[in-house]
């Protein structure tokens, strides 16, 4: 099954696949337009993210779990 999304800038249909170089955008032009809108504060996040805050205990548990894996990031 093919996944198709709308380009956030111009709403052109974009097939979600590795060959779609600028996904979710249809082109580099649309990608740069979107970046410019964020840089100029034309686009902003208007509401705080709800329920996404992790407690210190959750963060510590996640760090411990990742440290147990063979992960180069946590090796000294």
PDB file of C-alpha atoms in Angstrom:
ATOM      1  CA  UNK A   1       0.000   0.000   0.000  1.00  0.00           C
ATOM      2  CA  UNK A   2       1.369   3.413  -0.979  1.00  0.00           C
ATOM      3  CA  UNK A   3       1.187   6.262   1.519  1.00  0.00           C
ATOM      4  CA  UNK A   4       0.393   9.667   0.044  1.00  0.00           C
ATOM      5  CA  UNK A   5       0.632  12.906   2.051  1.00  0.00           C
ATOM      6  CA  UNK A   6      -0.066  16.522   1.161  1.00  0.00           C
ATOM      7  CA  UNK A   7       2.872  18.910   0.828  1.00  0.00           C
ATOM      8  CA  UNK A   8       2.600  21.254   3.855  1.00  0.00           C
ATOM      9  CA  UNK A   9       3.296  24.265   1.625  1.00  0.00           C
ATOM     10  CA  UNK A  10       1.273  23.781  -1.574  1.00  0.00           C
ATOM     11  CA  UNK A  11      -0.817  20.683  -0.720  1.00  0.00           C
ATOM     12  CA  UNK A  12       0.397  18.719  -3.770  1.00  0.00           C
ATOM     13  CA  UNK A  13       0.177  14.945  -3.287  1.00  0.00           C
ATOM     14  CA  UNK A  14       3.540  13.438  -2.308  1.00  0.00           C
ATOM     15  CA  UNK A  15       4.221   9.699  -2.298  1.00  0.00           C
ATOM     16  CA  UNK A  16       5.939   8.768   0.993  1.00  0.00           C
ATOM     17  CA  UNK A  17       8.906   6.714  -0.187  1.00  0.00           C
ATOM     18  CA  UNK A  18      12.716   6.927  -0.088  1.00  0.00           C
ATOM     19  CA  UNK A  19      12.762   8.260  -3.667  1.00  0.00           C
ATOM     20  CA  UNK A  20      10.723  11.293  -2.584  1.00  0.00           C
ATOM     21  CA  UNK A  21      13.801  13.335  -1.748  1.00  0.00           C
ATOM     22  CA  UNK A  22      12.056  16.287  -0.076  1.00  0.00           C
ATOM     23  CA  UNK A  23       9.218  14.455   1.708  1.00  0.00           C
ATOM     24  CA  UNK A  24       6.894  15.582   3.170  1.00  0.00           C
ATOM     25  CA  UNK A  25       7.438  18.461   0.745  1.00  0.00           C
ATOM     26  CA  UNK A  26       6.986  18.063  -3.017  1.00  0.00           C
ATOM     27  CA  UNK A  27      10.116  20.036  -3.902  1.00  0.00           C
ATOM     28  CA  UNK A  28      13.102  21.879  -2.507  1.00  0.00           C
ATOM     29  CA  UNK A  29      11.278  25.136  -3.230  1.00  0.00           C
ATOM     30  CA  UNK A  30       8.374  24.200  -0.936  1.00  0.00           C
ATOM     31  CA  UNK A  31      10.828  22.994   1.716  1.00  0.00           C
ATOM     32  CA  UNK A  32      12.670  26.349   1.658  1.00  0.00           C
ATOM     33  CA  UNK A  33       9.418  28.324   1.738  1.00  0.00           C
ATOM     34  CA  UNK A  34       8.413  26.426   4.899  1.00  0.00           C
ATOM     35  CA  UNK A  35      11.837  26.986   6.488  1.00  0.00           C
ATOM     36  CA  UNK A  36      11.599  30.703   5.729  1.00  0.00           C
ATOM     37  CA  UNK A  37       8.160  30.899   7.342  1.00  0.00           C
ATOM     38  CA  UNK A  38       9.492  29.307  10.552  1.00  0.00           C
ATOM     39  CA  UNK A  39      12.578  31.561  10.516  1.00  0.00           C
ATOM     40  CA  UNK A  40      10.481  34.716  10.117  1.00  0.00           C
ATOM     41  CA  UNK A  41       8.019  33.617  12.839  1.00  0.00           C
ATOM     42  CA  UNK A  42       5.184  33.442  10.297  1.00  0.00           C
ATOM     43  CA  UNK A  43       4.683  29.854  11.488  1.00  0.00           C
ATOM     44  CA  UNK A  44       4.679  29.256  15.231  1.00  0.00           C
ATOM     45  CA  UNK A  45       3.505  26.604  17.659  1.00  0.00           C
ATOM     46  CA  UNK A  46       0.514  28.246  19.290  1.00  0.00           C
ATOM     47  CA  UNK A  47      -0.243  25.794  22.080  1.00  0.00           C
ATOM     48  CA  UNK A  48       2.038  24.030  24.534  1.00  0.00           C
ATOM     49  CA  UNK A  49       2.499  20.304  24.024  1.00  0.00           C
ATOM     50  CA  UNK A  50       0.306  18.462  26.505  1.00  0.00           C
ATOM     51  CA  UNK A  51       1.462  15.355  28.346  1.00  0.00           C
ATOM     52  CA  UNK A  52       4.910  15.232  26.755  1.00  0.00           C
ATOM     53  CA  UNK A  53       6.878  16.167  29.872  1.00  0.00           C
ATOM     54  CA  UNK A  54       8.837  13.292  31.405  1.00  0.00           C
ATOM     55  CA  UNK A  55       9.708  13.125  35.069  1.00  0.00           C
ATOM     56  CA  UNK A  56      13.329  12.892  36.226  1.00  0.00           C
ATOM     57  CA  UNK A  57      12.674   9.275  37.235  1.00  0.00           C
ATOM     58  CA  UNK A  58      11.406   8.476  33.712  1.00  0.00           C
ATOM     59  CA  UNK A  59      14.454  10.135  32.162  1.00  0.00           C
ATOM     60  CA  UNK A  60      16.810   8.232  34.491  1.00  0.00           C
ATOM     61  CA  UNK A  61      15.097   4.938  33.650  1.00  0.00           C
ATOM     62  CA  UNK A  62      15.377   5.648  29.930  1.00  0.00           C
ATOM     63  CA  UNK A  63      19.053   6.553  30.285  1.00  0.00           C
ATOM     64  CA  UNK A  64      19.710   3.319  32.201  1.00  0.00           C
ATOM     65  CA  UNK A  65      17.897   1.291  29.548  1.00  0.00           C
ATOM     66  CA  UNK A  66      19.909   2.898  26.737  1.00  0.00           C
ATOM     67  CA  UNK A  67      23.175   2.506  28.647  1.00  0.00           C
ATOM     68  CA  UNK A  68      22.546  -1.245  28.880  1.00  0.00           C
ATOM     69  CA  UNK A  69      22.347  -1.480  25.091  1.00  0.00           C
ATOM     70  CA  UNK A  70      25.445  -1.532  22.905  1.00  0.00           C
ATOM     71  CA  UNK A  71      25.198   2.202  22.281  1.00  0.00           C
ATOM     72  CA  UNK A  72      28.311   4.272  21.495  1.00  0.00           C
ATOM     73  CA  UNK A  73      26.643   7.449  22.811  1.00  0.00           C
ATOM     74  CA  UNK A  74      26.843   6.319  26.437  1.00  0.00           C
ATOM     75  CA  UNK A  75      30.393   4.926  26.340  1.00  0.00           C
ATOM     76  CA  UNK A  76      33.133   7.014  27.886  1.00  0.00           C
TER      77      UNK A  76
END
